[in-house]
Amino acid sequence: MAATKEPDSLDSKFYKPADAFFPAYNNIGLTFDDVTLATLYSEVLPHETQLDTSLAEGLHLNIPIISSDMDTVTESRMAIAMALNGGLGLIHYNMAERDQLSEVSRVKNHVHGLIQDPIKTAPDQLIGDVLNLIEKKHFAFSTFPVVDGQGKLMGLLPGHVVKVRYAKRKVAEALTPRDQVQTINKKELGRDPIAKADKFFTDHPGIHKLLVVDDQDRLHGLFTMSDVERITLERNAQFKPARDANFRLLCGAAVSATRNAFGELDRERILAHVGALVERGLDVVAVSTAHGHSRGVGDMVRVLRDAFPKLPILAGNVTSAAGVEFLADAGANAIKVGQGPGSICTTRIVAGVGIPQLTALYVTSRVGQKKRVAIIADGGITKSGDIVKSLTLASAVICGGLFAGCPEAPGEVMEFSGKRYKQYRGMGSFSAMKAGSAARYGHTSDPNRKVAPEGVEALKEVTGSIDRVLAQLIGGIQSGMGYLGAPNLVQLREKARYIRVSPAGQREAAPHDVVELKAGT
Ligand code: XMP
C-alpha cells in the first residue's frame, strides 16, 4: 500500500525522527511550543488507542498521567480520583509522617461506591436539627443512618419524614427501626463490593440503600443504588482504574531526604517511615528533590533500594544523561525529568539553571532506554498537545498546575471579583518550604536561616472535577495518536517526526484573528 510506505522523500527531509531532529539542535534548548509533530498516514481511530504504560515491574497505569506530589495538588482525595481514572497520585510530604500514612491508607482502603463515613443522626436529635444541617451543608440527600453513641446502628431516617411538619419530633419517633433496615456484614463484601451491592439492589426491588455493619452491628458504610448504577455503567469505560494485585487502588507517596542533627541522611527514620508506608500497601515511593544528581539523593535511593528490593522507586529531578545514569545505577526504576519548567517554578530565574523540557526529555530518554528505566516528564504541561509531545520521549507525565483548580485538590475556594480560585504554590516557595519541603531544595526549614525560594505562591481558577479535566486531556492525547497512526504509546514513540516552529508558526498555532467567545481548552 503506497499510503503506508515510509516516504524516502520530501517528508523525511523536513520531518525528522527524534535521533535526527534533536542532535541537529544541540546548541539550543527546545520546549513544547518550539516544536510540532508531523501527521502520518493513519488507520487508527482516536477512540481505539491504548494509553497503558509500565513504569516499573508491578507498576502499570492505564493512562500515563500522574498528579504531582505538591501540597496544593495531591492528598488522598486526588490520589483516589487519579487511580479511579487509571492514573496515579503521589501524596506529598508536607505533613506529619503519621498523616501521610493515613492519607495512603485512605487510598488503599477506598471502596469505590461505598460511602465509608456517611453522615449520621442520633435518636434523640430533632428532625428540625436534621433539616438545619441539610440547609447549612447544602446536602442533596435527606436519608440518614441513625446510630447510638457507640456507633451501633439503630435504624434509618427516611427522606419522606425529614419535613418541616415533623420538625419538633425526635429522630427516634420517625426512624425505620433496625430490624427493617437492609444491611450486609462488611466481611461479606468480598473482592468486588460493587457487584455484591448491585446484585442486592436487583434482588430487592424498591430498596435504594444498603448499610454495611460489622459483627457488633456498628455502622461501617452505606451503598446507594444510584451510585452503584453509575459505577456499573462506568465499568464499561475504556480506561479502567489503576489497581494492585489485590484489587486496591494504586497509590504513591513522596519522601524527603531527612537529615539528622549531624547533617547525615537519617537512615533509621527514613526506613521506619517508608516501611510503614509499604505496610499500608504503598505501590511506589518518590524521592522528590530539585537536584536528583546529587550525593544525598543517590544515597537515599540506594538506602531504599537495599531495604525494599521490590518497591518501585521514582527519583529526580534531573535533566542530564549523567543524572539518569546516576539514579538508575543507585536503583531507581523511573526518573523524573524537569528542572524549572513548572508553572510555579522560579529555579531558572533564581539559580540560573535548568533545561527547556523537550531537549531535557530527549537527552534523558536516550540513556533511559539504555539503562531500562522509565522517563517521566515533570512540569510545564499546560495543554494536551504538550502531553502528546512529552509521550513521544517519556513513559508518563506529571501535572501540578493543570489539576490544582479541581475540587479534588486540597485547599479552600476563594472568591475575587466574582471569580473562584484555589491556592497553588511551588514546593520551593517560601511558605511551602516553611511547612516542610525545604529539604527538597537543599535548605533547612529553620525559620532563622535565610533561604532563597525557587517557586511562587499563586492562584488557579477553579476548574471542573478531575474526571472532566482528565477526559479532556485523554481526548487530546488520543487525537494526537490518531494523527500519527499510533495505536499505543510504544508506537507513538517510534513514529514521532518533529519539526521546529518559527515564532510566526507559534502564533498561527493558537486561535488568531477572531474574537474568542469560549476558551477551547
Ligand atoms: P506544573 O507546570 O504542572 O509543574 O505546575 C509542577 C511541577 O513543578 C515542580 N515544582 C517546582 N519547581 N520550584 C520549582 O522549580 C518549585 O517551587 C516547585 N514546586 C513544584 C515539580 O516537579 C512539580 O511536579
Coordinates of C-alpha atoms and ligand atoms in Angstrom, one line a residue:
M1 CA 0.0 0.0 0.0
A2 CA 1.6 3.2 -1.1
A3 CA 0.0 5.2 1.7
T4 CA 1.8 3.3 4.5
K5 CA 5.2 3.2 2.8
E6 CA 7.9 5.1 4.8
P7 CA 8.5 8.1 2.5
D8 CA 12.1 8.3 1.4
S9 CA 11.3 11.6 0.1
L10 CA 10.5 15.1 0.7
D11 CA 8.7 14.4 4.1
S12 CA 11.7 12.8 5.6
K13 CA 13.9 15.8 4.7
F14 CA 11.7 18.1 6.8
Y15 CA 10.0 15.9 9.4
K16 CA 12.8 14.1 11.3
P17 CA 12.7 11.3 13.9
A18 CA 14.0 12.2 17.4
D19 CA 17.5 10.9 16.8
A20 CA 18.0 13.1 13.8
F21 CA 16.0 16.1 14.9
F22 CA 17.3 16.8 18.5
P23 CA 21.0 16.4 17.8
A24 CA 20.6 18.9 15.0
Y25 CA 19.6 21.4 17.6
N26 CA 22.3 20.5 20.1
N27 CA 23.1 24.2 20.7
I28 CA 19.7 25.4 21.8
G29 CA 17.2 24.2 24.4
L30 CA 13.8 23.4 23.0
T31 CA 10.4 23.1 24.7
F32 CA 6.9 22.2 23.8
D33 CA 5.9 25.2 21.7
D34 CA 9.2 25.2 19.8
V35 CA 8.3 22.0 18.1
T36 CA 5.4 20.4 16.3
L37 CA 4.7 16.8 15.3
A38 CA 4.1 15.8 11.7
T39 CA 0.9 13.9 10.9
L40 CA 1.3 10.5 9.3
Y41 CA -0.8 8.0 7.3
S42 CA -3.2 6.5 9.9
E43 CA -5.7 3.6 10.1
V44 CA -6.1 4.3 13.8
L45 CA -9.2 6.0 15.2
P46 CA -8.5 8.0 18.3
H47 CA -11.0 6.2 20.5
E48 CA -9.3 2.8 19.7
T49 CA -5.9 3.9 21.0
Q50 CA -4.5 2.3 24.2
L51 CA -2.8 4.5 26.8
D52 CA -1.5 2.0 29.2
T53 CA 2.1 2.4 30.4
S54 CA 4.5 0.5 32.6
L55 CA 6.8 2.4 34.9
A56 CA 8.4 -0.5 36.8
E57 CA 7.8 -4.1 37.4
G58 CA 4.4 -4.2 39.1
L59 CA 3.6 -0.6 38.4
H60 CA 1.3 -0.4 35.4
L61 CA -1.0 2.6 34.7
N62 CA -4.0 2.6 32.4
I63 CA -3.4 6.3 31.5
P64 CA 0.1 7.9 31.5
I65 CA -0.8 10.7 33.8
I66 CA 0.4 11.3 37.4
S67 CA -0.7 14.1 39.8
S68 CA 2.3 15.9 41.3
D69 CA 3.5 15.4 44.9
M70 CA 2.7 19.0 45.9
D71 CA 0.8 20.2 48.9
T72 CA -1.8 22.1 46.8
V73 CA -2.3 19.2 44.4
T74 CA -2.2 15.6 45.8
E75 CA -3.7 14.2 49.0
S76 CA -5.9 11.1 49.3
R77 CA -8.9 12.6 47.5
M78 CA -6.9 13.5 44.4
A79 CA -5.0 10.2 44.6
I80 CA -8.2 8.2 44.7
A81 CA -9.7 10.2 41.7
M82 CA -6.4 9.7 39.7
A83 CA -6.3 6.0 40.3
L84 CA -10.0 5.6 39.5
N85 CA -9.3 7.2 36.2
G86 CA -6.4 4.8 35.5
G87 CA -3.6 7.1 36.6
L88 CA -1.6 7.7 39.8
G89 CA -1.4 10.3 42.6
L90 CA 1.7 11.0 44.6
I91 CA 0.8 12.0 48.1
H92 CA 3.0 15.0 49.1
Y93 CA 5.2 15.0 52.2
N94 CA 4.5 18.5 53.6
M95 CA 2.6 16.9 56.5
A96 CA 3.4 14.9 59.6
E97 CA 4.6 11.4 58.8
R98 CA 1.6 9.8 60.6
D99 CA -0.7 12.0 58.5
Q100 CA 1.0 10.8 55.3
L101 CA 0.4 7.2 56.5
S102 CA -3.3 7.9 57.0
E103 CA -3.6 9.5 53.6
V104 CA -2.1 6.4 51.9
S105 CA -4.4 4.1 53.9
R106 CA -7.4 6.1 52.8
V107 CA -6.4 5.5 49.1
K108 CA -5.6 1.8 49.7
N109 CA -8.8 1.1 51.6
H110 CA -11.0 3.1 49.3
V111 CA -14.0 1.0 48.2
H112 CA -15.5 2.7 45.2
G113 CA -19.2 3.4 45.6
L114 CA -19.1 2.7 49.4
I115 CA -19.7 5.9 51.4
Q116 CA -17.3 4.9 54.2
D117 CA -18.2 7.7 56.6
P118 CA -21.8 8.5 55.9
I119 CA -23.5 11.5 57.7
K120 CA -25.4 10.0 60.6
T121 CA -28.0 11.2 63.1
A122 CA -28.7 10.3 66.7
P123 CA -32.0 9.0 68.0
D124 CA -32.5 12.0 70.4
Q125 CA -31.9 14.6 67.7
L126 CA -34.9 16.6 66.5
I127 CA -35.9 16.4 62.9
G128 CA -35.6 20.2 62.8
D129 CA -31.9 19.8 63.6
V130 CA -31.5 17.5 60.7
L131 CA -33.3 20.0 58.4
N132 CA -30.9 22.7 59.6
L133 CA -27.9 20.5 58.9
I134 CA -29.1 19.8 55.4
E135 CA -29.5 23.5 54.7
K136 CA -26.2 24.5 56.3
K137 CA -24.2 21.9 54.5
H138 CA -26.2 22.0 51.2
F139 CA -26.7 18.2 51.3
A140 CA -28.5 16.9 48.2
F141 CA -29.9 13.9 50.2
S142 CA -32.2 13.6 53.2
T143 CA -32.0 9.9 54.2
F144 CA -29.6 9.3 57.2
P145 CA -28.5 6.2 59.2
V146 CA -29.2 6.6 62.9
V147 CA -26.6 5.4 65.3
D148 CA -26.1 5.5 69.1
G149 CA -23.1 6.9 71.0
Q150 CA -21.1 3.7 70.3
G151 CA -21.8 3.8 66.5
K152 CA -24.3 1.0 66.7
L153 CA -27.0 1.0 64.1
M154 CA -30.4 2.0 65.5
G155 CA -32.3 2.4 62.2
L156 CA -32.6 4.6 59.1
L157 CA -34.2 8.1 59.0
P158 CA -36.1 8.1 55.6
G159 CA -36.2 11.2 53.5
H160 CA -40.0 11.3 53.5
V161 CA -40.2 12.1 57.2
V162 CA -37.5 14.8 57.1
K163 CA -40.1 17.6 56.7
V164 CA -40.8 20.8 58.4
R165 CA -44.1 19.5 59.7
Y166 CA -42.2 16.9 61.8
A167 CA -39.5 19.4 62.9
K168 CA -40.4 19.1 66.6
R169 CA -40.3 15.3 66.7
K170 CA -37.3 13.2 67.7
V171 CA -35.5 11.1 65.2
A172 CA -36.3 8.1 67.4
E173 CA -40.0 8.6 66.7
A174 CA -39.7 8.7 63.0
L175 CA -37.0 6.2 62.1
T176 CA -37.4 2.9 60.3
P177 CA -36.3 0.5 63.0
R178 CA -33.1 -1.5 62.8
D179 CA -34.9 -4.9 62.1
Q180 CA -36.5 -3.4 59.0
V181 CA -33.3 -1.9 57.6
Q182 CA -31.3 -3.8 54.9
T183 CA -27.7 -4.4 55.9
I184 CA -24.7 -6.5 54.9
N185 CA -21.8 -7.5 57.1
K186 CA -18.5 -6.0 55.9
K187 CA -16.9 -9.4 55.9
E188 CA -19.3 -10.5 53.1
L189 CA -18.3 -7.7 50.7
G190 CA -15.5 -9.7 49.1
R191 CA -13.2 -8.6 46.3
D192 CA -15.9 -6.9 44.3
P193 CA -18.2 -5.0 46.7
I194 CA -20.0 -3.1 43.9
A195 CA -21.0 -6.3 42.2
K196 CA -22.3 -7.5 45.5
A197 CA -24.3 -4.3 46.1
D198 CA -25.6 -4.3 42.5
K199 CA -27.0 -7.9 43.0
F200 CA -28.5 -6.9 46.3
F201 CA -30.4 -4.0 44.7
T202 CA -31.6 -6.2 41.8
D203 CA -32.8 -8.9 44.3
H204 CA -34.7 -6.3 46.5
P205 CA -36.9 -4.1 44.3
G206 CA -37.8 -0.7 45.9
I207 CA -34.7 -0.7 48.3
H208 CA -32.3 2.1 47.4
K209 CA -29.9 2.0 50.4
L210 CA -27.8 -0.8 51.8
L211 CA -25.9 -0.3 55.1
V212 CA -22.6 -2.0 55.9
V213 CA -22.2 -3.2 59.5
D214 CA -19.7 -5.3 61.5
D215 CA -20.2 -8.2 63.9
Q216 CA -21.2 -5.8 66.7
D217 CA -23.7 -4.1 64.4
R218 CA -21.6 -0.9 64.2
L219 CA -22.1 1.1 61.0
H220 CA -19.2 1.0 58.5
G221 CA -20.7 2.4 55.4
L222 CA -23.6 2.9 53.0
F223 CA -24.2 2.0 49.4
T224 CA -26.8 3.9 47.4
M225 CA -28.4 2.4 44.3
S226 CA -27.8 5.5 42.2
D227 CA -24.0 5.4 43.0
V228 CA -23.8 1.7 42.2
E229 CA -25.7 2.1 38.9
R230 CA -23.4 4.9 37.8
I231 CA -20.3 2.9 38.7
T232 CA -21.6 -0.2 36.9
L233 CA -22.1 1.9 33.8
E234 CA -18.6 3.4 34.2
R235 CA -17.1 -0.1 34.3
N236 CA -17.6 -0.3 30.5
A237 CA -15.4 2.8 30.2
Q238 CA -12.3 2.4 28.1
F239 CA -9.8 3.3 30.9
K240 CA -10.1 1.1 33.9
P241 CA -9.0 2.1 37.4
A242 CA -5.3 1.5 38.2
R243 CA -5.2 -1.3 40.8
D244 CA -2.7 -3.5 42.6
A245 CA -2.8 -7.3 42.6
N246 CA -5.3 -7.2 45.5
F247 CA -7.7 -5.0 43.5
R248 CA -6.9 -2.0 45.6
L249 CA -6.3 1.4 44.0
L250 CA -2.7 2.3 43.3
C251 CA -1.1 5.0 45.5
G252 CA 2.3 6.7 45.5
A253 CA 3.9 8.9 48.1
A254 CA 6.8 11.3 48.1
V255 CA 9.5 11.2 50.8
S256 CA 12.2 13.7 51.6
A257 CA 15.9 13.0 52.2
T258 CA 15.6 13.7 56.0
R259 CA 18.9 14.5 57.7
N260 CA 19.8 14.0 61.4
A261 CA 21.4 16.6 63.7
F262 CA 24.9 15.8 62.1
G263 CA 23.6 16.6 58.6
E264 CA 23.7 12.9 57.6
L265 CA 20.9 11.0 56.0
D266 CA 18.6 9.9 58.8
R267 CA 18.6 6.2 57.7
E268 CA 16.6 4.9 60.6
R269 CA 13.8 7.4 60.4
I270 CA 13.6 7.1 56.6
L271 CA 13.4 3.3 56.7
A272 CA 10.9 3.3 59.5
H273 CA 8.6 5.7 57.7
V274 CA 8.9 4.0 54.2
G275 CA 8.5 0.6 55.9
A276 CA 5.2 1.8 57.5
L277 CA 4.1 3.2 54.1
V278 CA 4.8 -0.2 52.5
E279 CA 2.9 -2.0 55.2
R280 CA -0.1 0.1 54.3
G281 CA 0.2 -1.0 50.7
L282 CA 2.2 1.8 49.1
D283 CA 2.9 1.0 45.4
V284 CA 5.7 3.4 44.6
V285 CA 7.9 5.8 46.6
A286 CA 9.0 9.1 45.0
V287 CA 12.3 10.6 46.1
S288 CA 11.4 14.1 45.1
T289 CA 14.1 16.8 45.0
A290 CA 15.1 19.7 42.9
H291 CA 18.5 18.2 42.2
G292 CA 18.4 14.5 41.8
H293 CA 22.0 14.2 40.5
S294 CA 23.5 14.8 44.0
R295 CA 25.1 12.6 46.6
G296 CA 22.3 12.9 49.1
V297 CA 19.6 11.7 46.6
G298 CA 21.9 8.9 45.3
D299 CA 22.4 7.8 49.0
M300 CA 18.7 8.0 49.7
V301 CA 17.8 5.9 46.6
R302 CA 20.5 3.3 47.5
V303 CA 19.2 3.0 51.1
L304 CA 15.6 2.4 49.9
R305 CA 16.7 0.0 47.2
D306 CA 18.7 -2.1 49.7
A307 CA 15.9 -2.2 52.2
F308 CA 13.0 -2.6 49.8
P309 CA 14.3 -4.6 46.8
K310 CA 10.9 -4.9 45.1
L311 CA 9.4 -1.4 45.8
P312 CA 9.2 0.7 42.7
I313 CA 11.3 3.9 43.2
L314 CA 10.7 7.1 41.3
A315 CA 13.6 9.6 41.7
G316 CA 14.5 13.0 40.4
N317 CA 14.6 15.6 39.2
V318 CA 17.3 15.6 36.6
T319 CA 17.8 17.0 33.1
S320 CA 21.0 15.3 32.0
A321 CA 22.1 11.9 30.7
A322 CA 24.6 11.6 33.6
G323 CA 21.8 12.3 36.1
V324 CA 19.7 9.5 34.7
E325 CA 22.6 7.1 34.7
F326 CA 23.4 8.1 38.3
L327 CA 19.9 7.5 39.7
A328 CA 19.4 4.3 37.6
D329 CA 22.7 2.9 39.0
A330 CA 21.5 3.8 42.5
G331 CA 18.5 1.7 42.0
A332 CA 15.6 3.9 40.8
N333 CA 13.1 2.4 38.3
A334 CA 11.7 5.6 36.9
I335 CA 13.3 9.1 36.6
K336 CA 11.5 12.4 36.9
V337 CA 12.8 14.9 34.4
G338 CA 12.3 18.6 34.7
Q339 CA 14.2 21.4 36.3
G340 CA 12.4 24.7 36.1
P341 CA 9.6 24.1 33.6
G342 CA 6.8 24.1 36.2
S343 CA 4.2 26.8 36.1
I344 CA 5.1 28.0 39.7
C345 CA 8.9 27.4 39.3
T346 CA 11.5 30.1 39.5
T347 CA 14.5 27.9 39.6
R348 CA 15.8 29.1 36.2
I349 CA 15.4 32.8 37.4
V350 CA 16.8 32.3 40.9
A351 CA 19.5 29.8 40.2
G352 CA 20.1 30.3 36.5
V353 CA 19.9 26.6 35.8
G354 CA 17.5 24.2 34.1
I355 CA 16.9 22.9 30.6
P356 CA 13.8 23.5 28.4
Q357 CA 11.7 20.5 28.7
L358 CA 11.8 18.8 25.3
T359 CA 15.5 18.9 25.0
A360 CA 15.8 17.6 28.5
L361 CA 13.4 14.8 27.7
Y362 CA 15.3 13.8 24.5
V363 CA 18.7 13.7 26.3
T364 CA 17.4 11.7 29.3
S365 CA 15.2 9.4 27.3
R366 CA 18.2 8.1 25.3
V367 CA 20.0 7.0 28.5
G368 CA 16.7 5.8 29.9
Q369 CA 16.4 3.3 27.1
K370 CA 19.9 2.1 27.7
K371 CA 19.5 1.8 31.4
R372 CA 16.0 0.3 31.2
V373 CA 14.4 3.0 33.4
A374 CA 11.2 4.8 32.6
I375 CA 11.4 8.6 32.0
I376 CA 8.6 10.8 33.4
A377 CA 8.1 14.3 32.2
D378 CA 7.5 16.5 35.2
G379 CA 6.3 20.1 34.9
G380 CA 5.4 22.7 32.3
I381 CA 2.4 21.0 30.8
T382 CA -0.4 23.4 30.1
K383 CA -2.3 21.6 27.3
S384 CA -3.0 18.1 26.0
G385 CA -0.7 18.7 23.0
D386 CA 2.2 19.1 25.4
I387 CA 1.4 15.7 26.8
V388 CA 1.4 14.1 23.3
K389 CA 4.9 15.7 22.7
S390 CA 6.2 14.5 26.1
L391 CA 4.9 11.0 25.4
T392 CA 7.0 10.8 22.2
L393 CA 10.0 10.7 24.6
A394 CA 8.7 9.7 28.0
S395 CA 6.5 7.0 29.5
A396 CA 4.3 9.3 31.6
V397 CA 3.8 12.9 32.6
I398 CA 3.4 14.6 36.0
C399 CA 1.0 17.6 36.2
G400 CA 0.5 20.1 39.0
G401 CA -1.0 23.3 37.7
L402 CA -3.5 21.6 35.5
F403 CA -5.1 19.8 38.5
A404 CA -4.7 22.5 41.2
G405 CA -8.0 24.1 40.4
C406 CA -10.0 20.8 40.7
P407 CA -12.3 20.2 43.7
E408 CA -10.1 17.1 44.5
A409 CA -7.0 19.2 45.2
P410 CA -6.5 20.3 48.8
G411 CA -7.4 23.8 49.8
E412 CA -10.4 26.1 50.0
V413 CA -12.0 28.0 47.2
M414 CA -11.6 31.8 47.4
E415 CA -13.6 34.4 45.5
F416 CA -12.1 37.6 44.0
S417 CA -14.0 40.0 41.7
G418 CA -16.7 37.3 41.0
K419 CA -14.2 34.6 40.0
R420 CA -13.4 31.5 42.1
Y421 CA -9.8 30.4 42.7
K422 CA -7.8 27.8 44.7
Q423 CA -4.3 28.3 46.0
Y424 CA -1.4 26.7 44.0
R425 CA 2.1 27.1 45.4
G426 CA 5.5 25.8 44.4
M427 CA 7.1 23.3 46.9
G428 CA 10.1 25.6 46.8
S429 CA 8.0 28.7 47.6
F430 CA 8.8 30.4 50.9
S431 CA 5.5 29.2 52.6
A432 CA 5.8 25.6 51.4
M433 CA 9.4 25.3 52.5
K434 CA 8.4 26.6 55.9
A435 CA 5.7 23.9 56.0
G436 CA 8.4 21.2 55.4
S437 CA 9.6 21.0 51.9
A438 CA 12.9 22.9 52.3
A439 CA 15.0 19.7 52.1
R440 CA 13.7 19.2 48.5
Y441 CA 15.6 22.4 47.6
G442 CA 18.7 21.7 49.7
H443 CA 17.7 24.1 52.6
T444 CA 16.7 23.6 56.2
S445 CA 13.2 24.6 57.5
D446 CA 14.9 26.6 60.3
P447 CA 13.0 30.0 60.2
N448 CA 16.1 31.8 61.3
R449 CA 18.1 30.7 58.2
K450 CA 17.7 32.7 55.0
V451 CA 16.5 30.6 52.1
A452 CA 16.1 31.6 48.5
P453 CA 12.6 30.5 47.3
E454 CA 12.5 28.7 43.9
G455 CA 8.8 28.9 43.5
V456 CA 5.9 31.2 43.7
E457 CA 2.6 31.2 45.6
A458 CA -0.2 31.6 43.1
L459 CA -3.9 31.0 42.4
K460 CA -5.6 28.8 39.9
E461 CA -9.1 29.4 38.7
V462 CA -11.4 26.7 39.9
T463 CA -12.0 24.1 37.2
G464 CA -14.3 21.1 36.8
S465 CA -13.7 17.8 38.5
I466 CA -10.6 15.8 37.8
D467 CA -12.7 13.4 35.8
R468 CA -13.6 16.2 33.4
V469 CA -10.1 17.6 33.2
L470 CA -8.7 14.1 32.6
A471 CA -11.4 13.4 30.0
Q472 CA -10.3 16.5 28.0
L473 CA -6.6 15.6 28.3
I474 CA -7.1 12.0 27.3
G475 CA -9.2 13.0 24.4
G476 CA -6.4 15.3 23.2
I477 CA -3.8 12.5 23.6
Q478 CA -5.9 10.1 21.7
S479 CA -6.4 12.6 18.9
G480 CA -2.6 13.1 18.7
M481 CA -2.1 9.3 18.4
G482 CA -4.8 9.1 15.7
Y483 CA -2.9 11.8 13.7
L484 CA 0.3 9.8 14.0
G485 CA -1.3 6.4 13.3
A486 CA -0.1 5.2 16.6
P487 CA -2.4 2.6 18.3
N488 CA -0.3 2.7 21.6
L489 CA 2.3 4.6 23.3
V490 CA 5.2 2.4 22.1
Q491 CA 4.3 3.2 18.5
L492 CA 3.8 6.9 19.4
R493 CA 7.4 7.0 20.5
E494 CA 8.6 5.2 17.3
K495 CA 6.5 7.1 14.8
A496 CA 7.0 10.7 16.1
R497 CA 8.5 13.1 13.5
Y498 CA 9.4 16.6 14.6
I499 CA 9.9 20.0 13.1
R500 CA 11.0 23.3 14.6
V501 CA 8.3 26.0 14.7
S502 CA 9.1 29.7 13.9
P503 CA 7.6 32.5 16.1
A504 CA 5.1 33.1 13.4
G505 CA 4.2 29.4 13.3
Q506 CA 3.6 29.5 17.1
R507 CA 1.2 32.4 16.6
E508 CA -0.5 30.5 13.9
A509 CA -1.0 27.5 16.2
A510 CA -3.2 29.4 18.6
P511 CA -6.6 30.9 17.8
H512 CA -6.0 34.2 15.9
D513 CA -7.8 36.9 14.1
V514 CA -11.1 36.0 15.9
V515 CA -12.9 37.3 18.9
E516 CA -12.8 34.2 21.1
L517 CA -16.2 33.6 22.8
K518 CA -15.4 30.4 24.6
A519 CA -11.9 29.1 25.5
G520 CA -11.1 26.0 23.6
T521 CA -9.3 24.2 26.4
Ligands
XMP1 P1 3.3 22.4 36.6 O1 3.8 23.1 35.4 O2 2.5 21.2 36.3 O3 4.6 21.9 37.4 O4 2.6 23.3 37.5 C1 4.6 21.0 38.5 C2 6.0 20.6 38.8 O5 6.8 21.7 39.2 C3 7.8 21.2 40.1 N1 7.8 22.1 41.3 C4 8.7 23.1 41.4 N2 9.8 23.5 40.7 N3 10.1 25.3 42.2 C5 10.5 24.6 41.1 O6 11.5 25.0 40.5 C6 9.0 25.0 43.0 O7 8.7 25.7 43.9 C7 8.3 23.8 42.6 N4 7.2 23.2 43.1 C8 7.0 22.2 42.3 C9 7.5 19.8 40.5 O8 8.4 18.9 39.7 C10 6.0 19.7 40.0 O9 5.7 18.3 39.7

